[in-house]
Coordinates of C-alpha atoms in Angstrom, one line a residue:
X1 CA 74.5 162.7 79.0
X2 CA 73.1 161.0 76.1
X3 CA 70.2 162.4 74.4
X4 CA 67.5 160.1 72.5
X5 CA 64.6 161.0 70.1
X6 CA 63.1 157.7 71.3
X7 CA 60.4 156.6 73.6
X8 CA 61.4 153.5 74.2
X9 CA 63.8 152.4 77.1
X10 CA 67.5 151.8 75.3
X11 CA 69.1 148.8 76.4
X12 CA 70.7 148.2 79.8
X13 CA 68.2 150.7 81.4
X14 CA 66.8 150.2 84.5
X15 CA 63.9 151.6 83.9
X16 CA 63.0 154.3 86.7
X17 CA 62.4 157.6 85.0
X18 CA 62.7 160.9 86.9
X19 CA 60.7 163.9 85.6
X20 CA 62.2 167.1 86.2
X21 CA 59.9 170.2 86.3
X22 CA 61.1 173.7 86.3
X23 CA 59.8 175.4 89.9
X24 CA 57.9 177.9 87.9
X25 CA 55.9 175.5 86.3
X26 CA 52.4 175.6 88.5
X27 CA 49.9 178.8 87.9
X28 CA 49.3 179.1 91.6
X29 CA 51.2 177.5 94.7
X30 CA 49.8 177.6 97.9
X31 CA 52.4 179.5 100.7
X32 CA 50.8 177.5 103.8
X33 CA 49.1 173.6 104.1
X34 CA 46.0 173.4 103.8
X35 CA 45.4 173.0 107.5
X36 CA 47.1 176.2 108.6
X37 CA 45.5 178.4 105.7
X38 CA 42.7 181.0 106.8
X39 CA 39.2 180.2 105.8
X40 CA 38.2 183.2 103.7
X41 CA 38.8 183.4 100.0
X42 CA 40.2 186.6 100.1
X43 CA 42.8 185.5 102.9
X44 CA 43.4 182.3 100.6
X45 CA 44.6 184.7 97.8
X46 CA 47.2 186.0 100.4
X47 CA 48.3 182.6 101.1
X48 CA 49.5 182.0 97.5
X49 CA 52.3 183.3 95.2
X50 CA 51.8 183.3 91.6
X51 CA 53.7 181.4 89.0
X52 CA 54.5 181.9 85.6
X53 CA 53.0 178.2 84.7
X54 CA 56.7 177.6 82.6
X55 CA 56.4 174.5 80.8
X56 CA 60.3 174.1 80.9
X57 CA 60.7 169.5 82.1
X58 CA 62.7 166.8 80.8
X59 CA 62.2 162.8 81.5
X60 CA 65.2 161.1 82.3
X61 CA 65.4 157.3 82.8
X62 CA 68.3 155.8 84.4
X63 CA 70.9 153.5 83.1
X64 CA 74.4 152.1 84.0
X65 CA 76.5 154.7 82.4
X66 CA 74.0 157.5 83.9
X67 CA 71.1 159.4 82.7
X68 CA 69.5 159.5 79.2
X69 CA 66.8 162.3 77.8
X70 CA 63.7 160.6 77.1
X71 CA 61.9 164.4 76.2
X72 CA 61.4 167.2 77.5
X73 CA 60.8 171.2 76.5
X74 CA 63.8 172.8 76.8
X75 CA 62.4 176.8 76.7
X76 CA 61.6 179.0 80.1
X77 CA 58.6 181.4 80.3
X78 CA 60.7 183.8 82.3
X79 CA 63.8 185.5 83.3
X80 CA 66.7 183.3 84.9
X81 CA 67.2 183.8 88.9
X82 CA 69.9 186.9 89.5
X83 CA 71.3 185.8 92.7
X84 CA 74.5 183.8 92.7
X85 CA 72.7 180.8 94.0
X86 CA 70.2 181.2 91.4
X87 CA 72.6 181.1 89.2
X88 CA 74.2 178.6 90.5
X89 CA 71.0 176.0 90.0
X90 CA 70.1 177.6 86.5
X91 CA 73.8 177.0 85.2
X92 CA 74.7 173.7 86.7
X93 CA 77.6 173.2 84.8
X94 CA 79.3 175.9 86.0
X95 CA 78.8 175.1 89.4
X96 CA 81.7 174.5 91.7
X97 CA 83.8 174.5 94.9
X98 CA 86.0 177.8 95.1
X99 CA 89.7 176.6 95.5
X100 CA 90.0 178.5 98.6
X101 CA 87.5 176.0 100.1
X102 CA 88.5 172.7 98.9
X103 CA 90.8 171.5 101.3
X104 CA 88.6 172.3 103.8
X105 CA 85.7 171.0 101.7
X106 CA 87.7 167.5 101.3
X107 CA 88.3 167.0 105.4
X108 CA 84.3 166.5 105.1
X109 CA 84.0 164.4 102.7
X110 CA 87.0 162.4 104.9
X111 CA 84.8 162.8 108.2
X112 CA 82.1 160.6 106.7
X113 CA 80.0 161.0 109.7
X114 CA 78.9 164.5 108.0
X115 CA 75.6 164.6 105.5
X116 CA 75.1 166.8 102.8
X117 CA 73.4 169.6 104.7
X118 CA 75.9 169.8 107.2
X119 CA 79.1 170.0 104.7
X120 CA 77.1 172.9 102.8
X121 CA 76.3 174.5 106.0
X122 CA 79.6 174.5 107.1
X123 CA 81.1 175.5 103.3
X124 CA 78.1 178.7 103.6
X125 CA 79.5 179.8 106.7
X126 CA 83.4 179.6 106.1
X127 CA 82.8 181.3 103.0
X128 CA 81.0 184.1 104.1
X129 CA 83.5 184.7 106.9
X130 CA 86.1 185.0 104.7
X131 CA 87.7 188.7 103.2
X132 CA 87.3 189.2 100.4
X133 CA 83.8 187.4 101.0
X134 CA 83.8 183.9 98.6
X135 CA 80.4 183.7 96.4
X136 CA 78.4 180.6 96.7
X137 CA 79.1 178.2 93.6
X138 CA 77.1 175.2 95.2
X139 CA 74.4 173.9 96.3
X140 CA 73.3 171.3 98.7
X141 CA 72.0 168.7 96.1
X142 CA 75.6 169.4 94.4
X143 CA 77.0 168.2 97.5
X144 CA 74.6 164.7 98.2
X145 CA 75.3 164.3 94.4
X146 CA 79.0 164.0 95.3
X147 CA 78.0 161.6 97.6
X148 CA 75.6 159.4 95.8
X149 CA 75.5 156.3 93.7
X150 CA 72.5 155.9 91.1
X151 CA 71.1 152.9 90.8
X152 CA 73.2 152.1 87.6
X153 CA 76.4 153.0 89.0
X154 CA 75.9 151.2 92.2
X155 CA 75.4 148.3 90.0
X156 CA 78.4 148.9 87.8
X157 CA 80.5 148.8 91.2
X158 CA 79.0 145.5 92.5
X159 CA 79.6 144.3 88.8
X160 CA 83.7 145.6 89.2
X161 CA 84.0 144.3 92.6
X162 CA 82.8 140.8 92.0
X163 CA 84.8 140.5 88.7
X164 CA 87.9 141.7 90.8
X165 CA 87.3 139.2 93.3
X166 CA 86.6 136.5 90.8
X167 CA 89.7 137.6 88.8
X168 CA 91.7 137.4 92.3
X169 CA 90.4 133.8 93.0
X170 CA 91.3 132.5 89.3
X171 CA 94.9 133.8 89.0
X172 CA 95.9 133.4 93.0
X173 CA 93.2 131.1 94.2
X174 CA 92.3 133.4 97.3
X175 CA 88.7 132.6 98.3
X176 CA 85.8 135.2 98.4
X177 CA 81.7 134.9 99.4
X178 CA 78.8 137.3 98.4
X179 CA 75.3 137.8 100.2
X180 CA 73.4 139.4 98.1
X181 CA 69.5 140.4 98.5
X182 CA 66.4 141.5 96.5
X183 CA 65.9 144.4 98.4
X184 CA 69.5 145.6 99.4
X185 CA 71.5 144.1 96.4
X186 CA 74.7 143.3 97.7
X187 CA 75.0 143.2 101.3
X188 CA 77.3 141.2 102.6
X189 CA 80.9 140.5 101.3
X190 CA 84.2 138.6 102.5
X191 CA 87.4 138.0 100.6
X192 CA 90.8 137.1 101.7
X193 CA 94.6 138.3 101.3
X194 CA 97.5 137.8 99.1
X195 CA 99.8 135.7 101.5
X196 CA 97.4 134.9 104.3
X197 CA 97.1 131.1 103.5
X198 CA 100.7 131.0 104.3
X199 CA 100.5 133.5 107.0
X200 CA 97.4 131.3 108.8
X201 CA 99.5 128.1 108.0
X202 CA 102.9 129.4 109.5
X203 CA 100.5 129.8 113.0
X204 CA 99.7 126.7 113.6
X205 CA 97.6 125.7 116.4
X206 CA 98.4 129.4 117.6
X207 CA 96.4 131.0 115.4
X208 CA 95.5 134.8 117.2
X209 CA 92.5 136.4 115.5
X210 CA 91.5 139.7 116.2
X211 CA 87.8 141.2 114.9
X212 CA 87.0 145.0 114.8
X213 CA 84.1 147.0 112.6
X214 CA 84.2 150.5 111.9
X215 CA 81.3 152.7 110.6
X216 CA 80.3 153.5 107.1
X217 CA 83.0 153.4 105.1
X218 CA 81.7 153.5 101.6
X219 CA 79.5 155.2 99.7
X220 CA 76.4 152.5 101.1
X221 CA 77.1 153.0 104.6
X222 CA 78.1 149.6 105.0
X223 CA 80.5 148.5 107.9
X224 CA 84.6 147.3 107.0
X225 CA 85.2 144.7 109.3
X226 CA 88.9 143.2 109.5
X227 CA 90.3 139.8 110.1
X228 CA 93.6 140.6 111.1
X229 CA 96.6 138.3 113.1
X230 CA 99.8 138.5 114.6
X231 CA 102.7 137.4 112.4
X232 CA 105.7 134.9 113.9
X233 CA 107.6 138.3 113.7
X234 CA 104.9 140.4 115.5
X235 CA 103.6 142.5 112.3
X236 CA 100.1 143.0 112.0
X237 CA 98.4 140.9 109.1
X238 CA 95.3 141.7 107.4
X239 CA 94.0 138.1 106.5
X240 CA 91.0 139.1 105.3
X241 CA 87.8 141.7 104.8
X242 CA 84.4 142.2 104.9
X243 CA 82.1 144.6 104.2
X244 CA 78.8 144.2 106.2
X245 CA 75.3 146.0 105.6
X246 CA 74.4 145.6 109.5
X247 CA 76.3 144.6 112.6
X248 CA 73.0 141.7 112.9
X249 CA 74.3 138.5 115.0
X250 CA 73.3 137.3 111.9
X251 CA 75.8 139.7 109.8
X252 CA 78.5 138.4 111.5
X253 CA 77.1 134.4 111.4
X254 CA 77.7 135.2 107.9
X255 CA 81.6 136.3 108.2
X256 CA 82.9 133.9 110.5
X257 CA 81.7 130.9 108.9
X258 CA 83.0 132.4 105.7
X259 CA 86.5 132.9 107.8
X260 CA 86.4 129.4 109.1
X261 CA 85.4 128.4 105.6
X262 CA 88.4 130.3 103.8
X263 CA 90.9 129.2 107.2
X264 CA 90.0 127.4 110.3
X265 CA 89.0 128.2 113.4
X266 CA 91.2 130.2 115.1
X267 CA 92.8 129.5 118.4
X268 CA 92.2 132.4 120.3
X269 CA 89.6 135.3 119.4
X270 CA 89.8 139.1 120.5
X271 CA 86.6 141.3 119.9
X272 CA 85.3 144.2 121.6
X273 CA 82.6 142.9 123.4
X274 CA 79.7 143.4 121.2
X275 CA 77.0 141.0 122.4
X276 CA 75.8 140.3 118.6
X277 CA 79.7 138.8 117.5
X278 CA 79.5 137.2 121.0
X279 CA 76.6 135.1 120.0
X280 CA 78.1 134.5 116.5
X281 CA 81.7 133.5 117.7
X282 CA 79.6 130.6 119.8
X283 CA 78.0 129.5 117.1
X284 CA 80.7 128.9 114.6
X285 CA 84.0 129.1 116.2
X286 CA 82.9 126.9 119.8
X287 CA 86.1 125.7 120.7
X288 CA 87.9 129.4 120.3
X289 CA 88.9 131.0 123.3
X290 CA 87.1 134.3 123.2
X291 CA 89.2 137.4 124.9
X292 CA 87.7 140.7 125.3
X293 CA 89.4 144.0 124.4
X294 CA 90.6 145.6 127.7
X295 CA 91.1 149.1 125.9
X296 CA 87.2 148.8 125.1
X297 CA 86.3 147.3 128.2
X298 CA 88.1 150.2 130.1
X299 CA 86.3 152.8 127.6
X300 CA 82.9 151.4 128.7
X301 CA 83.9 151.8 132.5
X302 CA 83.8 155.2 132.1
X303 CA 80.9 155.6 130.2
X304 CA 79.2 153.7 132.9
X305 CA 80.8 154.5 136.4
X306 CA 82.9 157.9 136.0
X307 CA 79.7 160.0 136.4
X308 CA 78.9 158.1 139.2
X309 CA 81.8 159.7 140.9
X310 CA 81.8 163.5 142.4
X311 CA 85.4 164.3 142.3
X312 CA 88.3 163.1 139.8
X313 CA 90.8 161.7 142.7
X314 CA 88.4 159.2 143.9
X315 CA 87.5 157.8 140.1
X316 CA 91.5 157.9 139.5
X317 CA 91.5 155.6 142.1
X318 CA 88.5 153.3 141.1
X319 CA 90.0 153.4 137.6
X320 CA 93.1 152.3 138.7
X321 CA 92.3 149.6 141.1
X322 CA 90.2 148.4 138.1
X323 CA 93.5 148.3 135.5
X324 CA 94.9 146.4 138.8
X325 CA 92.9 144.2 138.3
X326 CA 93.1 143.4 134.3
X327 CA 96.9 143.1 134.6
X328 CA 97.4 140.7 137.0
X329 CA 98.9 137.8 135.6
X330 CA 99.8 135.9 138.3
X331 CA 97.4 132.5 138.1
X332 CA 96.7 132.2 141.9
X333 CA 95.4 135.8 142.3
X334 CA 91.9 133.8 141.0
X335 CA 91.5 132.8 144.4
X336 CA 91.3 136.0 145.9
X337 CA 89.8 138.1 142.7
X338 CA 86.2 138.0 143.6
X339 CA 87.2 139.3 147.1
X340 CA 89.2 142.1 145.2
X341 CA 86.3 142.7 142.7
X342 CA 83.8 143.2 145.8
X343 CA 86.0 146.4 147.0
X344 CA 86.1 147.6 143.5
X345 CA 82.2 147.7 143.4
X346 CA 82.3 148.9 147.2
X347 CA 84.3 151.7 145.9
X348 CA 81.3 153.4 143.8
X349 CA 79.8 155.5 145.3
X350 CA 75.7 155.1 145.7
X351 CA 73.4 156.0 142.6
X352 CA 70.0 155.6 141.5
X353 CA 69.8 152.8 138.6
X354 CA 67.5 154.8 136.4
X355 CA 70.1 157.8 136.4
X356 CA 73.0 155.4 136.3
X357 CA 71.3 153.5 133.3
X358 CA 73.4 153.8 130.2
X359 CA 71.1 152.1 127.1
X360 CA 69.0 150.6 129.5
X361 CA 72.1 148.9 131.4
X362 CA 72.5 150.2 135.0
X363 CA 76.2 150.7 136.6
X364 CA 75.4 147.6 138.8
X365 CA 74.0 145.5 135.8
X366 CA 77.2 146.1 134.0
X367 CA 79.6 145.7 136.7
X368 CA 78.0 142.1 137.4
X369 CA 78.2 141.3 133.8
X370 CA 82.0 142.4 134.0
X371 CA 82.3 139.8 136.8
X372 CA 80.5 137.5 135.3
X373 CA 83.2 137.8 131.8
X374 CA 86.1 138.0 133.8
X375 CA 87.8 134.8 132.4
X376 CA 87.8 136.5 129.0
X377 CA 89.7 140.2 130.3
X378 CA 91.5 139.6 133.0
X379 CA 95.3 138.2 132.7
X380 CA 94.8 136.0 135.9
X381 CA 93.3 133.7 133.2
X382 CA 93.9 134.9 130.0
X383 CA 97.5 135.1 130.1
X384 CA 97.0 131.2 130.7
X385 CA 96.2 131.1 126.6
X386 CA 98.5 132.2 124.3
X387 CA 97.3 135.6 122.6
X388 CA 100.9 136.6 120.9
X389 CA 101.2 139.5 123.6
X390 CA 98.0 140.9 122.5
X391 CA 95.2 142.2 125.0
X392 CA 93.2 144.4 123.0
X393 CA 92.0 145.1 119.1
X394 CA 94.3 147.7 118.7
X395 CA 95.8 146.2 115.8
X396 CA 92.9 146.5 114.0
X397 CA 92.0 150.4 115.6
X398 CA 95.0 151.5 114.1
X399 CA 94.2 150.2 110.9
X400 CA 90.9 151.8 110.7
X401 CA 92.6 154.8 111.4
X402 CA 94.5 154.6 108.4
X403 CA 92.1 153.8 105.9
X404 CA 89.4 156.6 108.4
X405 CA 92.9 159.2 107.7
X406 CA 92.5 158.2 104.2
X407 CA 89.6 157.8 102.6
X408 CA 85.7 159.3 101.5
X409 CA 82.4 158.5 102.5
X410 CA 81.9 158.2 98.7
X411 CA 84.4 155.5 97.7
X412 CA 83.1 152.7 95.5
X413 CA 83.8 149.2 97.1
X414 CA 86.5 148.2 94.3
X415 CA 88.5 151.6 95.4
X416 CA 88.5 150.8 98.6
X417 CA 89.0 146.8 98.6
X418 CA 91.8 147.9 96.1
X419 CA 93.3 150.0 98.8
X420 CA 93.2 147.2 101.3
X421 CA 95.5 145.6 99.4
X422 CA 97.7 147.8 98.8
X423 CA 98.1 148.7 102.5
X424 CA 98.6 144.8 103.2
X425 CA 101.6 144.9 100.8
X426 CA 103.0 148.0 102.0
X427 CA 103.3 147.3 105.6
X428 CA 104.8 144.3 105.1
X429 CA 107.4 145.7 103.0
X430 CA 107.9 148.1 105.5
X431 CA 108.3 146.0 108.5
X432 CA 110.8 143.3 106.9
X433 CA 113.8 145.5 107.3
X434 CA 113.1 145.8 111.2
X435 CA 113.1 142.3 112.0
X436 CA 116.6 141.8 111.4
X437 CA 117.2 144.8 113.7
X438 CA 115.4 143.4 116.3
X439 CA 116.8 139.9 116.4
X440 CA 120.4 142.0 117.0
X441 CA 118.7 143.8 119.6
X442 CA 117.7 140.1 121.0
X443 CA 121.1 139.0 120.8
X444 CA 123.1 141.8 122.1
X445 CA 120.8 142.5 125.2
X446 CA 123.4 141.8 128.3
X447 CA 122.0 144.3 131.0
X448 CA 119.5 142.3 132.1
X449 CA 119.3 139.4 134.8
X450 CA 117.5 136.5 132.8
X451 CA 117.5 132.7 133.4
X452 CA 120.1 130.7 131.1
X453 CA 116.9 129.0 129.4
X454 CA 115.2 132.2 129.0
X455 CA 118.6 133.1 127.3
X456 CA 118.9 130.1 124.9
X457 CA 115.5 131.3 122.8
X458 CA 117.1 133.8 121.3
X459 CA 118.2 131.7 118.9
X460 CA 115.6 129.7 118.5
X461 CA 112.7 131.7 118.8
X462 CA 111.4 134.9 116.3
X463 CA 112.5 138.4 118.2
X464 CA 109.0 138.6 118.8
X465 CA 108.1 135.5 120.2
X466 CA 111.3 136.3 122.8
X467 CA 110.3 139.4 123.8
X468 CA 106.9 138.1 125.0
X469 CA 108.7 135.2 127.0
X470 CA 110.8 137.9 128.3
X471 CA 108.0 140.1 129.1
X472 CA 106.5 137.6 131.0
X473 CA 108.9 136.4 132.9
X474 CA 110.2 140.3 134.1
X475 CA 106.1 140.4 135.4
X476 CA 106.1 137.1 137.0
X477 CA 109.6 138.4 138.7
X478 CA 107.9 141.9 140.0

């Protein structure tokens, strides 16, 4: 902290001034509101504690590299708290997490979901359960402070990741777009990858997108959204990012144009179903096929059907006359598929809508819509499009689980954007050894009955783009 004799604001401030008062500082504070104390003046006397009026404050103003002292009295009235928490917010300096606890202490901070209350909470109650007992170091402000930005630094993080990007852009001309606002700052964000020009290029009019959010993932609770593709070679390419303040139609407006902007539209789309890209994908990528994720599709049917059901052997069986369904690729089931989807629907059992409703969508609402999307999930059509072998977004699940393995709910944008990069890199260097291995593989496979011309693509084909010819072929042939 840097201290200043000065009243006025140094330079690079922004301004907002916190004063700090020590919690002795009124003469009387009342125990109860107003409305609940008792009427009499004698009860009112009960109702109060008495304070010692210490004039111990300090003004602090903000600024980019943290706080400065404006003034303050530095002196207390009275004698410091005894308790180890007391002691703990009259020493703040030496304040701490106890070894013992920081593992457990950094899974937490991993989990993101958790706030402050509920990491100290839990850090409280391990500690106490512990022999020999562990003394409480913290506090809860010491944990949100882990946790939080001030104004200034948030700014100075913006500043970095923007330079980065603009850095990025000059040296290795990879494109980037920023949406920023007066009351939010910076809330939108999209930049590309090293190599995914020539990735995107190498696809040609088979380009395979594939579009998944996760939750907050840095320290402003925004969304990380990934663009990522298939590779000639089947490996998993992260083309580009983006870092959303709200999953708005209008949010993702925003990062598609920038992706068609940056690449082209891509052939084929994969998304989970969220009604907000939905809109967004028909608005700036029209001509895209848009294919819905079968792994999410299949998590929603049991959120919305399995309770309908009173014993597990009879949803088994809904559940898998439903994947029956899905996988089907051969073209002229499409005749008799609304016949088939009739039985599925006959096979739930009756339920009220209002105790069926699930976000204000009732079992039969959502089974309709499922119909009504069925050219986007189920293989009797999709499988007419190529999609690179894919049929859900778990590509990009499993690379949210990395970075969800990985990282904080307190990293600063340019730590994480960094780290996407680096992951990028990494797993591409990782998977180059195995394509050689695979196109052997390819080569030496003789136990199995295949056409001649099926045959001949060894050769001509990736080992990837084979073994989804193959694949195909072996389910047409069952």
């Amino acid at each position: 902290m840097i201290v200043t004799g000065s009243h006025d604001t140094p330079t690079g401030l922004s301004g907002h001034k916190h004063h700090l008062r020590c919690t002795e500082h009124s003469n009387k504070i009342p125990t109860k509101p107003p409305s609940e104390a008792s009427g009499s003046k004698e009860a009112a006397k009960k109702d109060t504690v008495v304070k010692t009026g210490c004039g111990w404050h300090v003004i602090l103003v903000e600024a980019r590299e943290g706080y400065y002292v404006m003034r303050g009295s530095f002196m207390h009235n009275h004698a410091m708290y005894a308790t180890v928490g007391g002691d703990a917010n009259a020493f703040a300096g030496n304040r701490f997490i106890p070894e013992e606890l920081k593992s457990f202490y950094d899974d937490m901070m991993g989990a993101n979901r958790l706030g402050a209350s509920e990491i100290n909470s839990n850090l409280v109650s391990k500690a106490n359960k512990m022999v020999p007992r562990i003394p409480v170091t913290w506090t809860t402000d010491d944990i949100y402070d882990a946790t939080r930005l001030t104004a200034g630094e948030r700014a100075l993080d913006a500043t970095y990741f923007v330079d980065w990007m603009k850095e990025r852009e000059d040296t290795l001309s990879l494109k980037y777009f920023l949406h920023e606002s007066r009351e939010a700052g910076l809330e939108r964000s999209f930049f590309a990858s090293e190599g995914s020009a020539e990735t995107w290029a190498g696809l040609g009019d088979n380009s395979v997108v594939l579009f998944d959010t996760t939750f907050a993932t840095n320290r402003y609770g925004q969304k990380l959204g990934f663009f990522t593709t298939v590779s000639p070679h089947g490996h998993t390419v992260i083309l580009a990012a983006t870092f959303l303040q709200s999953e708005s139609r209008e949010s993702f407006e925003w990062a598609f144009s920038r992706f068609r902007d940056t690449f082209t539209s891509p052939a084929t789309i994969f998304t989970d179903g969220c009604a907000h890209q939905a809109r967004a994908i028909q608005s700036e990528f029209p001509e895209a096929k848009h294919m819905l994720c079968t792994f999410h599709l299949s998590k929603n049917l049991v959120t919305h059907c399995k309770k309908a059901f009173r014993n597990n052997a009879d949803w088994e069986a809904f559940n898998s006359a439903w994947w029956g369904l899905a996988k089907d690729s051969d073209a002229r089931s499409q005749i008799t598929f609304a016949g088939k989807f009739r039985k599925l629907v006959d096979m739930l059992p009756e339920v009220d809508d209002d105790a069926s409703s699930q976000k204000g969508v009732s079992t039969a609402e959502w089974m309709k819509g499922l119909y009504e999307k069925r050219e986007q999930w189920a293989a009797a059509w999709t499988w007419a499009h190529w999609s690179a072998g894919v049929h859900s977004t778990q590509r990009c699940e499993s690379i949210h689980k990395h970075f969800k393995a990985h990282l904080r709910a307190n990293n600063m944008s340019i730590d994480l954007a960094k780290e996407i990069v680096d992951f990028n890199y990494n797993n591409g260097e990782r998977l180059k050894g195995k394509t050689e291995h695979k196109r052997i593989d390819a080569l030496c496979e003789t136990n199995m009955v295949l056409p001649s011309l099926v045959k001949s693509l060894t050769t001509e084909v990736t080992p990837f783009a084979y073994s989804v010819v193959k694949g195909q072929y072996q389910q047409h042939t069952m």
